[in-house]
Amino acid sequence: MSATAIRTGHYTFDDFLLLIKEHEKADLLDGVIYMASPESTDDNELGGWLYRLMSEFAKETNQGKCYFSRVAFRITDKRGPEPDVAFVAKERLRIVERGFVDGPPDIAVEIVSPDSAQRDYDLKMNIYEAAGVKEYWVIDPDEQRATFLRRHGERFVEVKPQDGRYESQVLVGFFLEIAWLWSKERPSLMAVLPGMLRGRDGT
């Protein structure tokens, strides 16, 4: 996500909900509001594709729900990030409110832009780690680098893809072929989902 700090100070999550409109994307990070600038078409397409793939898989396997872009997650009174893609497990859907999610996601995904790199790799990583997020994926299209962090005790540990594939332990049965992320022609959901579902069923 590309963003610039537009409001510094000690804003609360309630302030954030009042100041940021539904069509706007922003993050509240330690009392500072970062407003997103328009994203590139490539990043938009990547985020939309990943959201649809994760969302349909979660729906088909009845594991929970995914949220895209402009949904705020209240972590503390001064921390309310809006992940580019987020997954909330079925047993935690009670935290989903009408205008926001009252707690951290189980999986947070950030798509890196030049302006957001430091926040995505450092500040947000620390915030998600402290909040108990189980998996944090940082996808950097410019560098063609995908970093997958998984909770181990109280800390994140980086998990390297095996043979070019990352398999989630939180959204069980879901996997990403890393080459898909950088492809000009990403596979359709219909081309990918059946194989994932068969693999989860053991068939």
Coordinates of N, CA, C and O in Angstrom, one line a residue, residues 15-177:
D15 N -11.5 8.4 16.8 CA -11.2 9.5 15.9 C -11.0 9.0 14.5 O -11.5 9.6 13.5
F16 N -10.3 7.9 14.3 CA -10.0 7.3 13.0 C -11.3 7.0 12.3 O -11.4 7.3 11.1
L17 N -12.2 6.4 12.9 CA -13.5 6.0 12.3 C -14.3 7.3 11.9 O -14.9 7.2 10.8
L18 N -14.2 8.3 12.6 CA -14.9 9.6 12.3 C -14.2 10.3 11.1 O -14.9 10.9 10.3
L19 N -12.9 10.3 11.1 CA -12.1 11.1 10.1 C -12.0 10.4 8.7 O -12.0 11.1 7.7
I20 N -12.0 9.1 8.7 CA -11.7 8.4 7.5 C -13.1 7.9 6.9 O -13.8 7.3 7.5
K21 N -13.3 8.3 5.6 CA -14.6 8.0 5.0 C -14.5 6.5 4.4 O -13.4 6.0 4.3
E22 N -15.7 6.0 4.1 CA -15.8 4.6 3.6 C -15.0 4.4 2.4 O -14.5 3.3 2.2
H23 N -14.9 5.4 1.5 CA -14.2 5.2 0.2 C -12.7 5.4 0.3 O -11.9 5.2 -0.6
E24 N -12.2 5.8 1.5 CA -10.8 6.1 1.7 C -10.1 4.9 2.4 O -10.7 4.2 3.2
K25 N -8.8 4.8 2.1 CA -8.0 3.7 2.7 C -6.9 4.4 3.6 O -6.2 5.3 3.1
A26 N -6.8 3.9 4.8 CA -5.8 4.5 5.7 C -5.4 3.5 6.8 O -6.1 2.5 6.9
D27 N -4.4 3.8 7.6 CA -4.0 3.0 8.7 C -3.9 4.0 9.9 O -3.4 5.1 9.8
L28 N -4.2 3.5 11.1 CA -3.9 4.2 12.3 C -2.8 3.4 13.0 O -3.1 2.2 13.4
L29 N -1.6 4.0 13.1 CA -0.5 3.3 13.6 C 0.1 4.1 14.7 O 0.7 5.2 14.5
D30 N 0.0 3.7 15.9 CA 0.5 4.4 17.1 C 0.1 5.8 17.2 O 0.9 6.7 17.4
G31 N -1.2 6.0 16.9 CA -1.8 7.4 17.0 C -1.6 8.3 15.8 O -2.1 9.4 15.8
V32 N -0.9 7.8 14.8 CA -0.7 8.5 13.5 C -1.5 7.9 12.4 O -1.6 6.7 12.3
I33 N -2.2 8.8 11.7 CA -3.0 8.3 10.6 C -2.2 8.4 9.3 O -1.7 9.5 8.9
Y34 N -2.1 7.3 8.6 CA -1.5 7.3 7.3 C -2.5 7.1 6.2 O -3.2 6.0 6.2
M35 N -2.7 8.0 5.3 CA -3.7 8.0 4.2 C -3.0 7.4 3.0 O -2.0 7.8 2.6
A36 N -3.7 6.4 2.4 CA -3.2 5.8 1.2 C -3.3 6.7 0.0 O -4.4 7.3 -0.3
S37 N -2.3 6.8 -0.8 CA -2.4 7.5 -2.1 C -2.9 6.4 -3.1 O -2.9 5.2 -2.9
P38 N -3.3 6.9 -4.3 CA -3.8 5.9 -5.3 C -2.8 4.8 -5.6 O -1.6 5.1 -5.8
E39 N -3.2 3.6 -5.6 CA -2.3 2.5 -5.8 C -2.1 2.2 -7.3 O -3.0 2.6 -8.1
S40 N -1.0 1.5 -7.7 CA -0.8 1.2 -9.1 C -1.9 0.2 -9.5 O -2.4 -0.6 -8.7
T41 N -2.1 0.1 -10.8 CA -3.1 -0.8 -11.3 C -2.6 -2.3 -11.1 O -3.4 -3.2 -10.9
D42 N -1.3 -2.5 -11.2 CA -0.7 -3.8 -11.0 C -0.9 -4.3 -9.6 O -1.4 -5.4 -9.3
D43 N -0.7 -3.4 -8.6 CA -0.9 -3.8 -7.2 C -2.4 -4.0 -6.9 O -2.7 -4.9 -6.2
N44 N -3.2 -3.2 -7.6 CA -4.7 -3.4 -7.4 C -5.1 -4.7 -7.9 O -5.9 -5.4 -7.2
E45 N -4.6 -5.1 -9.1 CA -5.0 -6.4 -9.6 C -4.5 -7.5 -8.8 O -5.2 -8.5 -8.6
L46 N -3.3 -7.4 -8.3 CA -2.7 -8.5 -7.5 C -3.5 -8.6 -6.2 O -3.8 -9.8 -5.8
G47 N -3.8 -7.5 -5.5 CA -4.6 -7.6 -4.3 C -6.0 -8.2 -4.5 O -6.4 -9.0 -3.7
G48 N -6.6 -7.7 -5.6 CA -7.9 -8.3 -5.9 C -7.9 -9.7 -6.2 O -8.8 -10.5 -5.7
W49 N -7.0 -10.2 -6.9 CA -6.8 -11.6 -7.3 C -6.6 -12.4 -6.0 O -7.2 -13.5 -5.8
L50 N -5.7 -12.0 -5.2 CA -5.4 -12.8 -4.0 C -6.6 -12.8 -3.0 O -6.9 -13.8 -2.4
Y51 N -7.2 -11.7 -2.9 CA -8.4 -11.6 -2.0 C -9.5 -12.6 -2.5 O -10.1 -13.4 -1.7
R52 N -9.8 -12.6 -3.8 CA -10.8 -13.5 -4.4 C -10.4 -15.0 -4.2 O -11.3 -15.8 -3.8
L53 N -9.2 -15.3 -4.4 CA -8.7 -16.7 -4.2 C -8.8 -17.1 -2.8 O -9.4 -18.2 -2.5
M54 N -8.4 -16.3 -1.8 CA -8.4 -16.6 -0.4 C -9.9 -16.7 0.1 O -10.3 -17.6 0.8
S55 N -10.7 -15.7 -0.4 CA -12.1 -15.6 0.1 C -12.9 -16.8 -0.4 O -13.6 -17.4 0.4
E56 N -12.7 -17.2 -1.7 CA -13.5 -18.3 -2.2 C -13.1 -19.6 -1.5 O -13.9 -20.5 -1.2
F57 N -11.7 -19.8 -1.3 CA -11.3 -21.0 -0.6 C -11.8 -21.1 0.8 O -12.3 -22.1 1.3
A58 N -11.7 -19.9 1.5 CA -12.3 -19.9 2.9 C -13.8 -20.2 3.0 O -14.2 -21.0 3.8
K59 N -14.5 -19.7 2.0 CA -15.9 -20.0 1.9 C -16.2 -21.4 1.6 O -17.0 -22.1 2.3
E60 N -15.5 -22.0 0.6 CA -15.8 -23.4 0.2 C -15.4 -24.4 1.3 O -16.0 -25.4 1.4
T61 N -14.4 -24.0 2.1 CA -14.0 -24.9 3.2 C -14.5 -24.5 4.6 O -14.2 -25.2 5.6
N62 N -15.4 -23.5 4.6 CA -16.1 -23.1 5.8 C -15.1 -22.8 7.0 O -15.3 -23.2 8.1
Q63 N -14.0 -22.1 6.6 CA -13.0 -21.8 7.6 C -13.1 -20.4 8.2 O -12.4 -20.1 9.2
G64 N -13.8 -19.5 7.5 CA -13.9 -18.1 8.0 C -14.1 -17.2 6.9 O -14.7 -17.6 5.8
K65 N -13.8 -15.9 7.0 CA -14.0 -14.9 6.0 C -12.8 -14.0 5.8 O -12.0 -13.8 6.7
C66 N -12.7 -13.5 4.5 CA -11.6 -12.6 4.1 C -12.2 -11.2 3.9 O -13.3 -11.0 3.5
Y67 N -11.3 -10.2 4.1 CA -11.7 -8.8 4.0 C -10.6 -8.2 3.1 O -9.4 -8.5 3.2
F68 N -11.0 -7.2 2.4 CA -10.2 -6.5 1.4 C -10.0 -5.0 1.6 O -11.1 -4.3 1.6
S69 N -8.8 -4.6 1.8 CA -8.4 -3.2 1.6 C -9.0 -2.3 2.7 O -8.3 -2.0 3.7
R70 N -10.2 -1.8 2.6 CA -10.7 -0.7 3.4 C -11.5 -1.2 4.7 O -12.5 -0.6 5.0
V71 N -11.0 -2.2 5.3 CA -11.6 -2.7 6.6 C -10.6 -2.5 7.7 O -9.5 -3.0 7.6
A72 N -11.0 -1.7 8.7 CA -10.1 -1.4 9.8 C -10.2 -2.5 10.9 O -11.3 -3.0 11.2
F73 N -9.1 -2.9 11.5 CA -9.0 -3.8 12.6 C -8.5 -3.1 13.8 O -7.4 -2.6 13.9
R74 N -9.4 -3.0 14.8 CA -9.0 -2.3 16.1 C -8.1 -3.3 16.9 O -8.6 -4.3 17.4
I75 N -6.9 -2.9 17.0 CA -5.9 -3.8 17.8 C -5.8 -3.2 19.2 O -5.8 -3.9 20.2
T76 N -5.6 -1.8 19.2 CA -5.6 -1.1 20.5 C -6.3 0.2 20.2 O -6.7 0.5 19.1
D77 N -6.4 1.1 21.2 CA -7.1 2.4 21.0 C -6.3 3.3 20.1 O -6.8 4.2 19.5
K78 N -5.0 3.0 19.8 CA -4.1 3.8 19.0 C -3.6 3.0 17.8 O -2.8 3.6 17.0
R79 N -4.1 1.8 17.6 CA -3.7 1.0 16.5 C -4.9 0.4 15.7 O -5.6 -0.4 16.3
G80 N -5.0 0.8 14.5 CA -6.1 0.3 13.7 C -5.7 0.1 12.2 O -6.1 0.9 11.4
P81 N -4.9 -0.8 11.9 CA -4.5 -1.0 10.5 C -5.6 -1.5 9.6 O -6.6 -2.1 10.1
E82 N -5.4 -1.3 8.3 CA -6.3 -1.8 7.3 C -5.5 -2.6 6.4 O -4.9 -2.2 5.4
P83 N -5.3 -3.9 6.7 CA -4.5 -4.8 5.8 C -5.1 -4.8 4.4 O -6.3 -4.6 4.1
D84 N -4.2 -5.0 3.4 CA -4.6 -5.1 2.0 C -5.6 -6.3 1.8 O -6.6 -6.3 1.1
V85 N -5.2 -7.4 2.5 CA -6.1 -8.6 2.6 C -6.0 -9.2 4.0 O -4.9 -9.1 4.6
A86 N -7.1 -9.6 4.5 CA -7.1 -10.2 5.9 C -8.0 -11.4 6.0 O -9.1 -11.4 5.3
F87 N -7.7 -12.3 6.8 CA -8.5 -13.5 7.1 C -8.8 -13.6 8.5 O -8.0 -13.5 9.4
V88 N -10.1 -13.8 8.8 CA -10.6 -14.1 10.2 C -11.2 -15.4 10.3 O -12.1 -15.8 9.5
A89 N -10.7 -16.3 11.2 CA -11.1 -17.6 11.3 C -12.6 -17.7 11.8 O -13.1 -16.8 12.5
K90 N -13.3 -18.8 11.4 CA -14.7 -18.9 11.7 C -15.0 -18.8 13.2 O -16.0 -18.1 13.6
E91 N -14.2 -19.4 14.1 CA -14.4 -19.3 15.5 C -14.2 -17.9 16.1 O -14.6 -17.7 17.3
R92 N -13.7 -17.0 15.3 CA -13.5 -15.6 15.8 C -14.3 -14.6 15.1 O -14.2 -13.4 15.3
L93 N -15.3 -15.0 14.3 CA -16.1 -14.0 13.5 C -17.0 -13.2 14.4 O -17.5 -12.2 13.9
R94 N -17.1 -13.5 15.7 CA -17.9 -12.7 16.6 C -17.2 -11.3 16.7 O -17.9 -10.3 17.2
I95 N -15.9 -11.1 16.4 CA -15.3 -9.8 16.5 C -15.6 -8.9 15.4 O -15.2 -7.7 15.4
V96 N -16.3 -9.4 14.3 CA -16.6 -8.6 13.2 C -17.8 -7.7 13.5 O -18.9 -8.2 13.7
E97 N -17.6 -6.4 13.5 CA -18.7 -5.4 13.7 C -19.2 -4.8 12.4 O -18.6 -5.1 11.3
R98 N -20.2 -4.0 12.4 CA -20.7 -3.4 11.2 C -19.7 -2.5 10.5 O -19.6 -2.5 9.3
G99 N -18.9 -1.7 11.3 CA -18.0 -0.7 10.6 C -16.6 -1.1 10.8 O -15.7 -0.3 10.2
F100 N -16.2 -2.1 11.5 CA -14.8 -2.5 11.7 C -14.7 -3.9 12.3 O -15.7 -4.5 12.6
V101 N -13.5 -4.3 12.5 CA -13.3 -5.6 13.1 C -12.6 -5.3 14.5 O -11.6 -4.7 14.5
D102 N -13.2 -5.8 15.6 CA -12.8 -5.5 16.9 C -11.7 -6.5 17.4 O -12.0 -7.3 18.3
G103 N -10.6 -6.5 16.8 CA -9.5 -7.4 17.1 C -8.6 -7.6 15.9 O -8.9 -7.2 14.8
P104 N -7.5 -8.3 16.1 CA -6.6 -8.6 15.0 C -7.1 -9.7 14.0 O -7.8 -10.6 14.5
P105 N -6.6 -9.7 12.8 CA -6.9 -10.8 11.9 C -6.1 -12.0 12.3 O -5.1 -11.9 13.0
D106 N -6.5 -13.2 11.7 CA -5.6 -14.3 11.9 C -4.5 -14.3 10.9 O -3.4 -14.8 11.2
I107 N -4.8 -13.9 9.7 CA -3.8 -13.6 8.6 C -3.9 -12.2 8.2 O -5.0 -11.7 7.8
A108 N -2.8 -11.5 8.1 CA -2.7 -10.2 7.5 C -1.8 -10.2 6.3 O -0.7 -10.8 6.4
V109 N -2.2 -9.6 5.2 CA -1.4 -9.5 4.0 C -1.2 -8.0 3.6 O -2.2 -7.3 3.6
E110 N 0.0 -7.6 3.4 CA 0.3 -6.3 2.9 C 1.1 -6.4 1.6 O 2.0 -7.2 1.5
I111 N 0.6 -5.6 0.6 CA 1.3 -5.5 -0.7 C 2.1 -4.2 -0.7 O 1.6 -3.1 -0.5
V112 N 3.4 -4.4 -0.8 CA 4.3 -3.3 -0.6 C 4.4 -2.4 -1.8 O 4.4 -2.8 -2.9
S113 N 4.5 -1.1 -1.5 CA 4.8 -0.1 -2.5 C 6.0 0.7 -2.0 O 6.4 0.5 -0.8
P114 N 6.7 1.5 -2.8 CA 7.9 2.2 -2.4 C 7.6 3.0 -1.2 O 8.5 3.1 -0.3
D115 N 6.5 3.7 -1.1 CA 6.2 4.6 0.1 C 5.9 3.8 1.4 O 6.0 4.3 2.4
S116 N 5.4 2.5 1.2 CA 5.0 1.8 2.4 C 6.0 0.8 2.9 O 5.7 0.1 3.9
A117 N 7.1 0.6 2.2 CA 8.0 -0.5 2.5 C 8.4 -0.5 4.0 O 8.4 -1.5 4.7
Q118 N 8.9 0.6 4.5 CA 9.4 0.6 5.9 C 8.3 0.3 6.9 O 8.5 -0.5 7.8
R119 N 7.1 0.8 6.7 CA 6.0 0.5 7.6 C 5.6 -1.0 7.5 O 5.4 -1.7 8.5
D120 N 5.5 -1.5 6.2 CA 5.1 -2.9 6.1 C 6.1 -3.9 6.7 O 5.7 -4.9 7.3
Y121 N 7.4 -3.6 6.4 CA 8.4 -4.6 6.9 C 8.8 -4.4 8.4 O 9.2 -5.3 9.0
D122 N 8.6 -3.2 8.9 CA 9.0 -2.9 10.3 C 7.8 -2.6 11.2 O 7.5 -3.4 12.1
L123 N 7.2 -1.4 11.1 CA 6.2 -1.0 12.0 C 5.0 -1.9 12.0 O 4.6 -2.4 13.1
K124 N 4.4 -2.3 10.9 CA 3.3 -3.2 10.9 C 3.6 -4.6 11.3 O 2.9 -5.2 12.0
M125 N 4.8 -5.0 11.0 CA 5.3 -6.3 11.5 C 5.3 -6.4 13.0 O 4.7 -7.3 13.6
N126 N 5.8 -5.3 13.6 CA 5.8 -5.3 15.1 C 4.4 -5.2 15.7 O 4.1 -5.8 16.7
I127 N 3.6 -4.4 15.0 CA 2.2 -4.3 15.5 C 1.4 -5.6 15.4 O 0.8 -6.1 16.3
Y128 N 1.5 -6.3 14.2 CA 0.8 -7.5 14.1 C 1.4 -8.6 15.0 O 0.7 -9.4 15.5
E129 N 2.7 -8.6 15.2 CA 3.4 -9.6 16.1 C 2.8 -9.4 17.5 O 2.5 -10.4 18.1
A130 N 2.8 -8.2 18.0 CA 2.4 -7.9 19.3 C 0.9 -8.2 19.5 O 0.4 -8.6 20.6
A131 N 0.1 -8.1 18.4 CA -1.3 -8.3 18.5 C -1.7 -9.8 18.5 O -2.9 -10.1 18.7
G132 N -0.8 -10.7 18.2 CA -1.1 -12.1 18.1 C -1.5 -12.6 16.8 O -2.1 -13.7 16.7
V133 N -1.3 -11.8 15.7 CA -1.6 -12.3 14.4 C -0.8 -13.6 14.1 O 0.4 -13.7 14.4
K134 N -1.5 -14.6 13.5 CA -0.8 -15.9 13.4 C 0.1 -16.0 12.2 O 1.1 -16.7 12.2
E135 N -0.3 -15.3 11.1 CA 0.5 -15.3 9.9 C 0.5 -13.9 9.3 O -0.6 -13.3 9.2
Y136 N 1.7 -13.4 8.9 CA 1.8 -12.1 8.2 C 2.6 -12.3 6.9 O 3.7 -12.8 6.9
W137 N 1.9 -12.0 5.8 CA 2.5 -12.1 4.5 C 2.8 -10.7 3.9 O 1.9 -9.9 3.9
V138 N 4.1 -10.5 3.6 CA 4.5 -9.2 3.0 C 4.9 -9.5 1.5 O 5.8 -10.2 1.2
I139 N 4.1 -9.0 0.6 CA 4.3 -9.2 -0.8 C 4.8 -8.0 -1.5 O 4.1 -6.9 -1.5
D140 N 6.0 -8.1 -2.1 CA 6.6 -6.9 -2.6 C 6.8 -7.1 -4.1 O 7.7 -7.7 -4.6
P141 N 5.8 -6.5 -4.9 CA 5.9 -6.7 -6.4 C 7.1 -6.1 -7.0 O 7.7 -6.7 -8.0
D142 N 7.6 -5.0 -6.6 CA 8.7 -4.3 -7.2 C 10.0 -5.1 -7.1 O 10.8 -5.2 -8.0
E143 N 10.1 -5.7 -5.9 CA 11.3 -6.6 -5.7 C 11.1 -8.0 -6.0 O 12.0 -8.9 -5.9
Q144 N 9.8 -8.4 -6.4 CA 9.4 -9.8 -6.6 C 9.9 -10.7 -5.4 O 10.5 -11.7 -5.6
R145 N 9.5 -10.2 -4.2 CA 9.9 -10.9 -3.0 C 8.6 -11.1 -2.1 O 7.9 -10.1 -1.9
A146 N 8.4 -12.3 -1.7 CA 7.3 -12.6 -0.8 C 7.9 -13.1 0.5 O 8.6 -14.1 0.5
T147 N 7.5 -12.5 1.6 CA 8.0 -12.8 3.0 C 6.8 -13.4 3.8 O 5.8 -12.7 3.9
F148 N 7.0 -14.6 4.3 CA 5.9 -15.2 5.1 C 6.4 -15.4 6.5 O 7.3 -16.1 6.8
L149 N 5.7 -14.7 7.4 CA 6.0 -14.8 8.8 C 4.9 -15.6 9.6 O 3.7 -15.3 9.3
R150 N 5.3 -16.5 10.4 CA 4.4 -17.3 11.1 C 4.7 -17.2 12.6 O 5.8 -17.2 13.0
R151 N 3.6 -17.2 13.4 CA 3.8 -17.1 14.9 C 4.4 -18.4 15.4 O 4.0 -19.5 15.2
H152 N 5.4 -18.1 16.2 CA 6.1 -19.2 17.0 C 6.2 -18.7 18.4 O 7.1 -17.9 18.7
G153 N 5.4 -19.1 19.3 CA 5.3 -18.6 20.7 C 4.8 -17.1 20.6 O 3.8 -16.9 20.1
E154 N 5.7 -16.2 21.1 CA 5.3 -14.8 21.1 C 5.9 -14.0 19.9 O 5.6 -12.8 19.8
R155 N 6.6 -14.7 19.0 CA 7.3 -14.0 18.0 C 7.0 -14.5 16.6 O 6.5 -15.7 16.5
F156 N 7.2 -13.7 15.6 CA 7.2 -14.2 14.2 C 8.5 -14.9 13.8 O 9.6 -14.4 14.2
V157 N 8.3 -15.9 13.0 CA 9.5 -16.6 12.5 C 9.2 -16.7 10.9 O 8.1 -17.1 10.5
E158 N 10.2 -16.3 10.2 CA 10.1 -16.4 8.7 C 10.0 -17.9 8.2 O 10.9 -18.7 8.7
V159 N 9.1 -18.2 7.4 CA 9.0 -19.5 6.8 C 9.3 -19.4 5.3 O 8.6 -18.6 4.6
K160 N 10.2 -20.1 4.8 CA 10.6 -20.1 3.4 C 9.7 -21.0 2.6 O 9.4 -22.1 3.1
P161 N 9.2 -20.6 1.5 CA 8.5 -21.5 0.6 C 9.3 -22.7 0.2 O 10.5 -22.6 0.1
Q162 N 8.6 -23.8 0.1 CA 9.2 -25.0 -0.3 C 8.9 -25.3 -1.8 O 7.8 -25.4 -2.2
D163 N 10.0 -25.5 -2.6 CA 9.8 -25.8 -4.0 C 8.9 -24.7 -4.7 O 8.1 -25.0 -5.5
G164 N 9.1 -23.5 -4.2 CA 8.3 -22.4 -4.9 C 6.9 -22.3 -4.4 O 6.1 -21.5 -5.0
R165 N 6.6 -22.9 -3.3 CA 5.2 -22.9 -2.8 C 5.1 -22.6 -1.3 O 5.9 -23.2 -0.5
Y166 N 4.2 -21.7 -0.9 CA 4.0 -21.5 0.5 C 2.6 -22.1 0.9 O 1.6 -21.8 0.2
E167 N 2.6 -22.8 1.9 CA 1.3 -23.4 2.4 C 1.0 -22.9 3.8 O 1.8 -22.9 4.7
S168 N -0.2 -22.3 3.9 CA -0.7 -21.7 5.1 C -1.0 -22.8 6.2 O -1.6 -23.8 5.8
Q169 N -0.7 -22.5 7.4 CA -1.1 -23.4 8.5 C -2.4 -22.8 9.2 O -3.0 -23.5 10.0
V170 N -2.8 -21.6 8.8 CA -4.0 -21.0 9.4 C -5.2 -21.2 8.6 O -6.2 -21.7 9.0
L171 N -5.1 -20.9 7.3 CA -6.1 -21.2 6.3 C -5.8 -22.6 5.7 O -5.1 -22.7 4.7
V172 N -6.2 -23.6 6.4 CA -5.7 -24.9 6.1 C -6.0 -25.4 4.7 O -7.2 -25.4 4.3
G173 N -5.0 -25.9 4.0 CA -5.1 -26.4 2.7 C -4.9 -25.3 1.6 O -4.7 -25.7 0.4
F174 N -4.8 -24.1 2.0 CA -4.5 -23.0 1.1 C -3.0 -22.9 0.8 O -2.2 -22.9 1.7
F175 N -2.7 -22.7 -0.5 CA -1.3 -22.5 -0.8 C -1.1 -21.5 -1.9 O -2.1 -21.2 -2.7
L176 N 0.1 -21.0 -2.0 CA 0.4 -20.0 -3.1 C 1.7 -20.5 -3.8 O 2.7 -20.8 -3.2
E177 N 1.6 -20.7 -5.1 CA 2.8 -20.8 -5.9 C 3.3 -19.4 -6.1 O 2.6 -18.5 -6.6

